[in-house]
Short mmCIF file of C-alpha atoms and ligand atoms in Angstrom, two decimals:
data_model
loop_
_atom_site.label_atom_id
_atom_site.label_comp_id
_atom_site.label_asym_id
_atom_site.label_seq_id
_atom_site.Cartn_x
_atom_site.Cartn_y
_atom_site.Cartn_z
CA MET A 18 300.99 337.38 129.11
CA LYS A 19 300.96 335.29 125.93
CA SER A 20 303.56 332.57 125.98
CA SER A 21 305.04 333.62 122.62
CA LEU A 22 306.01 336.93 124.19
CA GLN A 23 307.44 335.27 127.28
CA HIS A 24 309.47 333.10 124.93
CA ALA A 25 310.67 335.94 122.69
CA PHE A 26 311.93 338.00 125.61
CA ASN A 27 313.62 335.17 127.50
CA PRO A 28 317.06 336.52 128.57
CA GLU A 29 318.56 333.06 128.99
CA GLU A 30 317.68 332.11 125.42
CA PHE A 31 319.29 335.35 124.26
CA ARG A 32 322.48 334.43 126.07
CA ARG A 33 322.54 330.89 124.66
CA GLU A 34 321.81 331.86 121.06
CA GLY A 35 324.09 334.89 121.32
CA HIS A 36 327.10 332.82 122.32
CA LYS A 37 326.42 330.40 119.49
CA LEU A 38 326.15 333.25 117.01
CA VAL A 39 329.43 334.79 118.18
CA ASP A 40 331.10 331.38 117.80
CA LEU A 41 329.67 331.05 114.30
CA LEU A 42 330.86 334.52 113.30
CA THR A 43 334.27 333.86 114.84
CA ALA A 44 334.66 330.74 112.69
CA TYR A 45 333.58 332.78 109.63
CA LEU A 46 336.04 335.56 110.41
CA THR A 47 338.81 333.00 110.93
CA ASP A 48 338.09 331.43 107.54
CA CYS A 49 338.23 334.87 105.95
CA ARG A 50 341.44 335.87 107.76
CA GLU A 51 343.06 332.63 106.66
CA ALA A 52 341.74 333.30 103.16
CA ILE A 53 340.42 329.77 102.79
CA ALA A 54 339.03 329.08 99.35
CA MET A 55 335.32 329.93 99.42
CA PRO A 56 332.92 331.49 96.94
CA VAL A 57 333.32 335.19 97.69
CA LEU A 58 329.98 335.91 96.05
CA PRO A 59 328.24 332.55 95.67
CA PRO A 60 326.68 332.53 92.20
CA SER A 61 322.90 332.89 92.37
CA ALA A 62 319.97 334.21 90.40
CA PRO A 63 317.55 336.64 92.07
CA ASP A 64 314.37 334.71 91.21
CA GLU A 65 315.84 331.42 92.37
CA MET A 66 317.02 333.01 95.59
CA GLU A 67 313.54 334.42 96.20
CA ARG A 68 311.96 331.01 95.61
CA TYR A 69 314.37 329.45 98.08
CA TRP A 70 313.45 331.90 100.85
CA GLU A 71 309.75 331.71 100.01
CA GLY A 72 310.05 327.95 100.53
CA GLU A 73 311.91 328.46 103.82
CA LEU A 74 309.21 330.82 105.07
CA LYS A 75 306.55 328.21 104.40
CA LYS A 76 308.36 325.40 106.22
CA GLN A 77 307.05 324.39 109.65
CA ASP A 78 310.39 323.83 111.33
CA PHE A 79 313.03 326.47 111.95
CA ASP A 80 316.48 326.39 113.45
CA LEU A 81 317.94 329.80 114.20
CA GLN A 82 321.58 328.74 113.96
CA GLN A 83 320.98 326.90 110.69
CA PHE A 84 319.32 330.06 109.40
CA TYR A 85 322.37 332.12 110.36
CA THR A 86 324.70 329.60 108.73
CA LYS A 87 322.68 329.57 105.51
CA LEU A 88 322.59 333.34 105.45
CA ILE A 89 326.36 333.58 105.83
CA THR A 90 326.88 331.01 103.06
CA GLN A 91 324.60 332.82 100.63
CA SER A 92 325.95 336.32 101.27
CA ASN A 93 328.67 338.38 99.67
CA HIS A 94 331.78 337.82 101.79
CA ILE A 95 333.15 341.28 102.35
CA HIS A 96 335.74 340.08 104.91
CA HIS A 97 337.40 337.77 102.40
CA PRO A 98 340.65 339.21 101.00
CA ARG A 99 339.45 338.42 97.48
CA TYR A 100 336.39 340.64 97.87
CA MET A 101 337.29 343.65 95.73
CA GLY A 102 333.89 344.91 94.66
CA HIS A 103 331.88 347.95 95.70
CA GLN A 104 332.98 350.36 98.41
CA VAL A 105 331.66 348.65 101.50
CA VAL A 106 334.16 348.15 104.30
CA PRO A 107 334.76 344.89 106.13
CA PRO A 108 333.78 346.27 109.54
CA ALA A 109 336.24 345.85 112.41
CA PRO A 110 334.60 342.96 114.31
CA LEU A 111 334.31 344.79 117.61
CA SER A 112 332.45 347.64 115.96
CA ALA A 113 329.86 345.08 114.78
CA LEU A 114 329.63 343.82 118.35
CA THR A 115 328.96 347.38 119.54
CA GLU A 116 326.20 347.55 116.97
CA LEU A 117 324.50 344.61 118.68
CA LEU A 118 324.36 346.70 121.83
CA GLU A 119 322.86 349.59 119.89
CA ALA A 120 320.27 347.31 118.32
CA LEU A 121 319.15 345.94 121.65
CA LEU A 122 319.06 349.26 123.52
CA ASN A 123 317.28 350.71 120.48
CA ASN A 124 317.30 354.28 121.72
CA GLY A 125 315.50 356.19 119.01
CA MET A 126 317.58 359.38 119.12
CA ALA A 127 314.93 361.75 117.79
CA ILE A 128 315.15 363.80 120.96
CA TYR A 129 317.63 363.82 123.82
CA GLU A 130 315.37 361.83 126.13
CA MET A 131 315.25 359.02 123.57
CA GLY A 132 319.02 358.50 123.62
CA PRO A 133 320.84 360.65 126.16
CA ALA A 134 324.24 358.96 126.08
CA ALA A 135 324.21 358.26 122.35
CA THR A 136 323.20 361.87 121.64
CA ALA A 137 326.17 363.22 123.59
CA ILE A 138 328.46 360.61 122.04
CA GLU A 139 327.34 361.64 118.55
CA ARG A 140 328.30 365.23 119.26
CA VAL A 141 331.66 364.27 120.71
CA VAL A 142 332.44 362.04 117.72
CA LEU A 143 331.49 364.77 115.25
CA ARG A 144 333.68 367.31 117.02
CA TRP A 145 336.54 364.82 116.92
CA LEU A 146 336.05 364.37 113.17
CA ALA A 147 335.77 368.13 112.54
CA GLN A 148 339.10 368.64 114.29
CA ARG A 149 340.75 365.92 112.20
CA LEU A 150 339.54 367.69 109.06
CA ASN A 151 340.85 371.02 110.37
CA LEU A 152 337.42 372.60 110.27
CA PRO A 153 337.02 375.65 112.54
CA ALA A 154 335.68 375.44 116.09
CA SER A 155 332.29 376.66 114.81
CA ALA A 156 331.80 373.36 112.95
CA GLU A 157 328.95 371.11 113.97
CA GLY A 158 326.91 368.46 112.32
CA VAL A 159 324.85 365.32 112.47
CA LEU A 160 325.18 361.63 111.85
CA THR A 161 322.76 360.22 109.34
CA SER A 162 322.07 356.99 107.48
CA GLY A 163 324.25 356.95 104.40
CA GLY A 164 326.12 359.19 102.02
CA SER A 165 323.04 359.73 99.88
CA ALA A 166 321.09 361.11 102.85
CA GLY A 167 324.24 363.01 103.82
CA ASN A 168 324.60 364.75 100.47
CA LEU A 169 320.91 365.65 100.53
CA THR A 170 321.29 367.06 104.04
CA GLY A 171 324.32 369.16 103.10
CA LEU A 172 322.75 370.46 99.90
CA LEU A 173 319.43 371.29 101.58
CA ALA A 174 321.43 373.43 103.99
CA ALA A 175 323.20 375.05 101.05
CA ARG A 176 319.85 375.88 99.47
CA GLN A 177 318.46 377.32 102.69
CA ALA A 178 321.59 379.38 103.36
CA MET A 179 322.11 380.66 99.83
CA CYS A 180 318.69 381.25 98.27
CA GLY A 181 318.11 384.49 100.17
CA TYR A 182 314.77 383.68 101.81
CA ASP A 183 313.24 380.96 104.00
CA ILE A 184 312.67 378.38 101.28
CA TRP A 185 311.99 375.67 103.87
CA GLU A 186 308.96 377.61 105.17
CA GLU A 187 307.81 379.50 102.10
CA GLY A 188 308.50 376.97 99.38
CA SER A 189 310.37 377.85 96.26
CA HIS A 190 309.69 381.25 94.67
CA ASP A 191 312.95 382.01 92.92
CA GLU A 192 312.93 384.12 89.81
CA ALA A 193 315.87 382.16 88.42
CA PRO A 194 315.93 378.37 88.85
CA LEU A 195 318.49 377.19 91.38
CA ALA A 196 321.37 374.92 90.40
CA LEU A 197 324.64 373.43 91.62
CA MET A 198 327.93 372.78 89.82
CA VAL A 199 329.55 369.36 90.06
CA SER A 200 331.87 367.28 87.92
CA GLU A 201 330.33 364.86 85.46
CA GLU A 202 331.99 362.04 87.47
CA ALA A 203 330.07 362.72 90.72
CA HIS A 204 328.08 360.04 92.54
CA TYR A 205 324.46 360.02 91.46
CA SER A 206 323.27 360.97 94.94
CA VAL A 207 324.36 364.56 94.25
CA ALA A 208 322.20 364.78 91.14
CA ARG A 209 319.43 362.96 92.98
CA ALA A 210 319.54 365.56 95.78
CA ALA A 211 319.15 368.32 93.17
CA ARG A 212 316.16 366.48 91.71
CA ILE A 213 314.60 365.91 95.13
CA MET A 214 314.88 369.66 95.70
CA GLY A 215 312.86 370.12 92.52
CA TRP A 216 315.68 371.51 90.37
CA GLY A 217 315.44 368.79 87.72
CA GLU A 218 318.15 367.91 85.22
CA LYS A 219 318.92 371.54 84.46
CA GLY A 220 319.73 372.09 88.13
CA ILE A 221 322.87 369.99 87.74
CA VAL A 222 325.49 372.03 85.90
CA LYS A 223 328.21 369.60 84.88
CA ILE A 224 331.84 370.62 85.18
CA PRO A 225 333.97 368.92 82.51
CA VAL A 226 336.83 366.73 83.75
CA ASN A 227 340.43 366.78 82.58
CA GLY A 228 342.46 363.83 81.31
CA ASN A 229 342.86 362.56 84.87
CA LEU A 230 339.08 362.68 85.41
CA ARG A 231 339.33 365.56 87.90
CA ALA A 232 337.00 368.55 87.71
CA ASP A 233 338.87 370.77 85.27
CA THR A 234 339.74 374.01 87.05
CA ARG A 235 340.22 375.82 83.74
CA THR A 236 336.55 375.38 82.89
CA PHE A 237 335.00 376.57 86.18
CA ASN A 238 334.51 380.15 85.17
CA GLN A 239 333.21 379.40 81.70
CA THR A 240 330.82 376.74 83.06
CA LEU A 241 329.41 379.15 85.64
CA GLN A 242 329.04 382.04 83.20
CA LYS A 243 327.28 379.81 80.67
CA ALA A 244 324.84 378.58 83.33
CA ARG A 245 324.17 382.16 84.42
CA LYS A 246 323.56 383.21 80.82
CA GLU A 247 321.04 380.41 80.53
CA GLY A 248 319.15 381.96 83.43
CA LEU A 249 320.24 379.61 86.20
CA ARG A 250 321.19 380.76 89.66
CA VAL A 251 324.08 378.54 90.68
CA ILE A 252 324.34 378.50 94.48
CA ALA A 253 326.84 375.70 95.16
CA ILE A 254 329.84 373.86 93.84
CA VAL A 255 330.41 370.24 94.88
CA GLY A 256 333.85 368.62 95.09
CA ASN A 257 334.40 364.87 94.94
CA ALA A 258 336.77 363.35 97.46
CA CYS A 259 336.80 361.06 95.66
CA THR A 260 334.63 360.00 92.72
CA THR A 261 332.91 356.65 92.95
CA SER A 262 333.78 355.18 89.60
CA THR A 263 337.55 355.76 89.50
CA GLY A 264 338.34 357.08 92.99
CA THR A 265 339.62 360.40 91.65
CA TYR A 266 339.98 363.45 93.91
CA ASP A 267 338.89 366.85 92.62
CA PRO A 268 341.19 369.83 93.32
CA LEU A 269 339.33 370.85 96.49
CA ASP A 270 341.51 373.84 97.36
CA GLU A 271 340.97 375.37 93.93
CA MET A 272 337.26 374.69 94.15
CA ALA A 273 337.17 376.38 97.56
CA GLY A 274 338.91 379.44 96.12
CA PHE A 275 336.48 379.58 93.22
CA ALA A 276 333.48 379.19 95.53
CA LYS A 277 334.72 382.06 97.69
CA ALA A 278 335.35 384.34 94.72
CA GLU A 279 331.92 383.63 93.22
CA GLY A 280 329.90 383.56 96.44
CA LEU A 281 329.00 379.85 96.16
CA TRP A 282 328.48 377.26 98.87
CA PHE A 283 331.27 374.66 98.79
CA HIS A 284 330.10 371.11 99.54
CA VAL A 285 332.55 368.19 99.63
CA ASP A 286 331.31 364.67 98.99
CA GLY A 287 333.99 362.83 100.93
CA ALA A 288 331.82 359.75 101.42
CA HIS A 289 334.57 357.42 100.26
CA GLY A 290 337.82 359.32 100.47
CA GLY A 291 337.40 362.08 103.06
CA ALA A 292 339.10 359.76 105.53
CA ALA A 293 342.40 360.34 103.70
CA ALA A 294 342.70 363.27 106.11
CA PHE A 295 343.82 360.73 108.74
CA SER A 296 346.87 359.71 106.75
CA GLU A 297 349.99 361.84 106.65
CA LYS A 298 350.91 360.15 103.39
CA TYR A 299 347.60 360.75 101.59
CA ARG A 300 346.30 363.88 103.34
CA HIS A 301 347.42 366.00 100.40
CA LEU A 302 344.53 364.49 98.39
CA VAL A 303 341.97 366.35 100.54
CA LYS A 304 343.80 369.67 100.71
CA GLY A 305 341.04 372.27 100.84
CA ILE A 306 338.47 370.09 102.63
CA GLU A 307 338.99 372.36 105.64
CA LEU A 308 337.51 375.22 103.58
CA ALA A 309 334.24 373.43 102.84
CA ASP A 310 330.89 374.80 103.98
CA SER A 311 329.64 371.23 104.32
CA VAL A 312 331.35 367.84 104.18
CA VAL A 313 330.02 364.29 104.03
CA ILE A 314 332.09 361.31 105.22
CA ASP A 315 330.88 357.70 105.39
CA PHE A 316 332.27 355.74 108.32
CA HIS A 317 331.02 352.60 106.54
CA LYS A 318 333.29 353.16 103.57
CA MET A 319 336.86 353.94 104.63
CA MET A 320 336.45 354.00 108.42
CA LEU A 321 335.89 350.35 109.29
CA THR A 322 332.36 350.74 110.69
CA PRO A 323 329.21 348.77 109.78
CA ALA A 324 326.75 350.45 107.40
CA LEU A 325 325.19 352.94 107.57
CA THR A 326 327.02 355.68 109.46
CA THR A 327 327.55 359.03 107.78
CA ALA A 328 328.85 362.30 109.16
CA VAL A 329 327.56 365.61 107.77
CA LEU A 330 329.63 368.51 109.04
CA PHE A 331 328.93 372.20 108.56
CA ARG A 332 331.67 374.79 108.76
CA ASN A 333 329.16 377.12 110.41
CA GLY A 334 327.36 374.72 112.73
CA SER A 335 324.22 376.84 112.88
CA HIS A 336 323.37 375.83 109.31
CA SER A 337 322.61 372.34 110.53
CA TYR A 338 319.67 373.73 112.51
CA GLU A 339 318.05 375.42 109.54
CA THR A 340 317.97 372.52 107.12
CA PHE A 341 315.08 370.61 108.57
CA ALA A 342 313.58 373.25 110.87
CA GLN A 343 310.53 371.29 111.88
CA LYS A 344 307.54 372.03 114.04
CA ALA A 345 306.53 368.87 115.87
CA GLU A 346 304.81 369.89 119.07
CA TYR A 347 304.57 366.39 120.49
CA LEU A 348 308.26 365.77 119.99
CA LEU A 349 310.32 368.93 120.02
CA VAL A 350 308.90 370.34 123.23
CA ASN A 351 311.76 372.38 124.58
CA GLY A 352 310.95 375.25 122.22
CA LYS A 353 314.58 376.23 121.76
CA LYS A 354 315.50 376.90 118.17
CA GLN A 355 318.99 375.46 118.37
CA ALA A 356 318.88 372.57 120.81
CA TRP A 357 321.86 370.49 119.69
CA TYR A 358 320.53 367.53 121.62
CA ASP A 359 317.25 367.10 119.70
CA SER A 360 318.48 365.51 116.49
CA ALA A 361 315.07 365.13 114.81
CA GLY A 362 315.20 368.86 114.12
CA ARG A 363 318.41 368.41 112.16
CA THR A 364 318.25 365.09 110.32
CA LEU A 365 316.12 363.44 107.69
CA GLU A 366 315.33 360.70 110.17
CA CYS A 367 312.97 360.91 113.12
CA THR A 368 313.84 357.61 114.79
CA LYS A 369 317.54 357.14 114.14
CA LYS A 370 320.03 354.47 115.07
CA MET A 371 322.56 355.24 117.80
CA LEU A 372 325.08 355.93 115.08
CA GLY A 373 327.95 357.43 117.03
CA VAL A 374 328.37 354.63 119.54
CA LYS A 375 330.38 352.22 117.42
CA VAL A 376 332.56 355.03 116.10
CA PHE A 377 333.28 356.12 119.67
CA ALA A 378 334.25 352.55 120.59
CA MET A 379 336.59 352.36 117.58
CA ILE A 380 338.32 355.62 118.50
CA LYS A 381 338.80 354.52 122.09
CA LEU A 382 339.88 350.98 121.24
CA TYR A 383 342.37 351.76 118.48
CA GLY A 384 342.91 355.52 118.31
CA ASP A 385 343.26 357.63 115.15
CA LYS A 386 346.04 355.31 114.05
CA ILE A 387 343.68 352.60 112.86
CA PHE A 388 342.09 354.99 110.37
CA ALA A 389 345.51 356.12 109.11
CA ASP A 390 346.71 352.51 108.87
CA TYR A 391 343.62 351.48 106.95
CA ILE A 392 343.92 354.31 104.43
CA ASN A 393 347.67 353.73 104.01
CA THR A 394 347.32 349.98 103.56
CA THR A 395 344.47 350.04 101.05
CA TYR A 396 345.67 353.10 99.11
CA ASP A 397 349.21 351.67 98.91
CA LEU A 398 347.70 348.45 97.59
CA GLY A 399 345.88 350.44 94.88
CA HIS A 400 349.20 351.92 93.75
CA THR A 401 350.85 348.50 93.87
CA LEU A 402 348.15 347.08 91.62
CA ALA A 403 348.53 349.99 89.21
CA GLY A 404 352.27 349.29 89.02
CA MET A 405 351.64 345.61 88.31
CA LEU A 406 349.14 346.48 85.55
CA LYS A 407 351.67 348.75 83.86
CA ARG A 408 354.21 345.94 83.76
CA GLU A 409 351.80 343.33 82.34
CA SER A 410 351.28 343.21 78.58
CA GLY A 411 347.70 343.59 77.37
CA PHE A 412 346.49 345.43 80.50
CA GLU A 413 345.56 349.10 80.44
CA LEU A 414 344.62 351.44 83.27
CA ALA A 415 341.60 353.73 82.82
CA THR A 416 343.46 356.35 84.82
CA GLU A 417 346.25 356.54 87.38
CA PRO A 418 344.56 355.73 90.72
CA ASP A 419 344.67 358.18 93.64
CA GLY A 420 343.81 355.49 96.17
CA ASN A 421 342.21 352.07 96.45
CA ILE A 422 339.86 352.18 93.44
CA VAL A 423 341.57 350.85 90.30
CA CYS A 424 339.90 350.59 86.89
CA PHE A 425 341.57 348.66 84.10
CA ARG A 426 340.98 346.25 81.28
CA TYR A 427 342.69 343.42 79.48
CA ILE A 428 342.77 343.24 75.71
CA PRO A 429 344.73 340.32 74.20
CA LEU A 430 347.34 341.59 71.77
CA GLU A 431 345.77 340.13 68.63
CA PHE A 432 342.18 340.95 69.63
CA ARG A 433 340.30 343.12 67.13
CA GLY A 434 336.73 342.66 68.38
CA ASP A 435 334.51 344.63 70.76
CA ALA A 436 336.71 345.39 73.79
CA ASP A 437 333.75 346.57 75.90
CA ALA A 438 331.87 343.32 75.34
CA LEU A 439 335.02 341.32 76.04
CA THR A 440 335.59 343.20 79.33
CA ALA A 441 332.02 342.53 80.45
CA GLU A 442 332.44 338.84 79.53
CA ILE A 443 335.70 338.63 81.48
CA ARG A 444 333.97 340.00 84.56
CA LYS A 445 331.16 337.49 84.15
CA ALA A 446 333.70 334.67 83.95
CA ILE A 447 335.54 335.87 87.07
CA ILE A 448 332.27 336.19 88.98
CA ALA A 449 331.15 332.74 87.84
CA GLU A 450 334.36 331.20 89.21
CA ALA A 451 333.42 332.98 92.47
CA ASP A 452 336.96 333.11 93.89
CA TYR A 453 336.96 336.89 93.47
CA TYR A 454 334.33 339.58 93.48
CA ILE A 455 335.08 342.49 91.16
CA VAL A 456 332.78 344.95 89.39
CA GLN A 457 332.85 347.03 86.23
CA THR A 458 332.34 350.63 85.22
CA ARG A 459 332.35 352.99 82.24
CA VAL A 460 335.12 355.54 81.88
CA ASN A 461 335.27 357.91 78.91
CA GLY A 462 332.68 355.77 77.14
CA LYS A 463 334.63 352.51 77.56
CA THR A 464 333.97 349.54 79.82
CA TYR A 465 336.59 348.73 82.47
CA LEU A 466 336.95 346.21 85.26
CA ARG A 467 336.77 347.97 88.60
CA VAL A 468 338.50 346.80 91.72
CA THR A 469 338.11 348.51 95.10
CA LEU A 470 340.69 347.24 97.55
CA MET A 471 338.62 347.43 100.72
CA ASN A 472 340.23 344.55 102.56
CA PRO A 473 343.47 345.39 104.38
CA PHE A 474 344.47 341.72 104.23
CA THR A 475 344.39 341.45 100.44
CA GLY A 476 347.93 340.47 99.47
CA ILE A 477 350.11 340.82 96.40
CA SER A 478 349.56 337.12 95.63
CA ASP A 479 345.77 337.74 95.53
CA LEU A 480 346.40 340.46 92.95
CA THR A 481 348.84 338.37 90.91
CA THR A 482 346.40 335.47 90.79
CA LEU A 483 343.55 337.79 89.82
CA LEU A 484 345.49 339.23 86.89
CA GLY A 485 346.40 335.70 85.78
CA ARG A 486 342.72 334.67 85.88
CA ILE A 487 341.71 337.76 83.93
CA ARG A 488 344.36 337.07 81.31
CA ASN A 489 343.31 333.42 80.97
CA SER A 490 339.61 334.29 80.72
CA GLY A 491 340.31 337.07 78.26
CA ASP A 492 342.47 334.87 76.05
CA ALA A 493 339.91 332.04 76.09
CA LEU A 494 336.99 334.38 75.32
CA ALA A 495 338.91 336.18 72.58
CA ALA A 496 339.79 332.86 70.95
CA LYS A 497 336.06 332.00 70.74
CA ASN A 498 335.22 335.23 68.88
C1 PLP B 21 331.32 359.48 96.42
C2 PLP B 21 330.07 358.85 96.98
N1 PLP B 21 329.10 359.64 97.48
C3 PLP B 21 327.97 359.14 97.98
C4 PLP B 21 327.73 357.78 97.98
C5 PLP B 21 326.45 357.25 98.54
O1 PLP B 21 326.69 356.70 99.81
P1 PLP B 21 325.70 355.65 100.48
O2 PLP B 21 325.83 354.39 99.68
O3 PLP B 21 326.22 355.52 101.86
O4 PLP B 21 324.32 356.22 100.42
C6 PLP B 21 328.70 356.92 97.45
C7 PLP B 21 328.47 355.46 97.42
O5 PLP B 21 329.19 354.70 96.82
C8 PLP B 21 329.91 357.47 96.95
O6 PLP B 21 330.87 356.71 96.45
#
């Protein structure tokens, strides 16, 4: 055997380097837990960063631990309490450790034989989740890689179930073009799924939102009738739990009632906020999720698990077998139409990561309580921040937050210039200082700063300091204009 292969598969080297890596990550986690001052997102430019790594690739020498250290330094530090950017969770450290096991075992999951334990674990985890959402015993589903793939999976099932013929086999031959209804605030993956299914822009019938940015119940009927008049065949309505931009929950129970009355499939995009079902305090936000025909929940958003791990649940589990009904003689050999244990027949992926394993470990290590505690802590923090913003002069909220996503802006009292440009400049200044990572969004045609409180160890003092920095930057920038 070639010596490079002997070297690469040396168990002793794995042990040695592994221990060093765990020590390195432990030091990193400790720094984050102690909130030591560090650039949360070290400022960098994409082209410069590429040149750096191009140079590293060309170098003769290489030290694995130095590489790890450099990578940590240059990355976005999600575990730092002043990370408040996009909706990616700081994973519970032991769930990342479990992922190492998954990576090394590398069971491909396409069929039972390629991941026996992980296949059974996936099913057990999905049943556990379905029960927590109060879905009926008939519910079943799959784990897949991300909310975008999850929404596509759910909506493909909706299309197959609702179009009235076997569209998966026969291709599309509808007299009226198919469409779905969703609020104009939905994540783009819903519209993208409609486009992937060939429905185009017209296949996305937008439901207007009310003043709180929720899908406006009063417009449902009118929106549907108008779409029908225009010749569309609307087969589904999608509820956001919650929206990406402002974290707003649609009225799911009213959507469910409307879907039932009109014979529509009801899909819930709970990628971010479906996990509110674990919290007694915030469960009311997802009232009606139990009536969904399909639900998507990302474990890597509000369930403390490394990306990507997404649950797609179907109220009637048999729908999950129709979505990707695939003939693959070399792979799916058991010939049974509904073999729950051959996941390639039910997911977008063929080879798939052992997605349920780290979720299983989390449930067993910490119980349901950790998910409730995480939702309560971060959602409470969102409300605390909203309260602080209301008390501070010059700050305005885009909308009252439902949870841990808070959008706001700062306009100095005497400022008469372009508030959108000022807000974007403030964000740039905050990012350049690198003590915080925050993002921005557009709400009702205006630019706002956007903070997602993903870190349960973010404290009130972190928020107070942030608002002070925003005020100082805003005042300094306004004075220049
Ligand atoms: C509401 C919602 N749905 C879907 C997605 C897409 O999820 P993913 O990034 O896991 O593909 C997101 C991502 O932010 C989201 O917020």
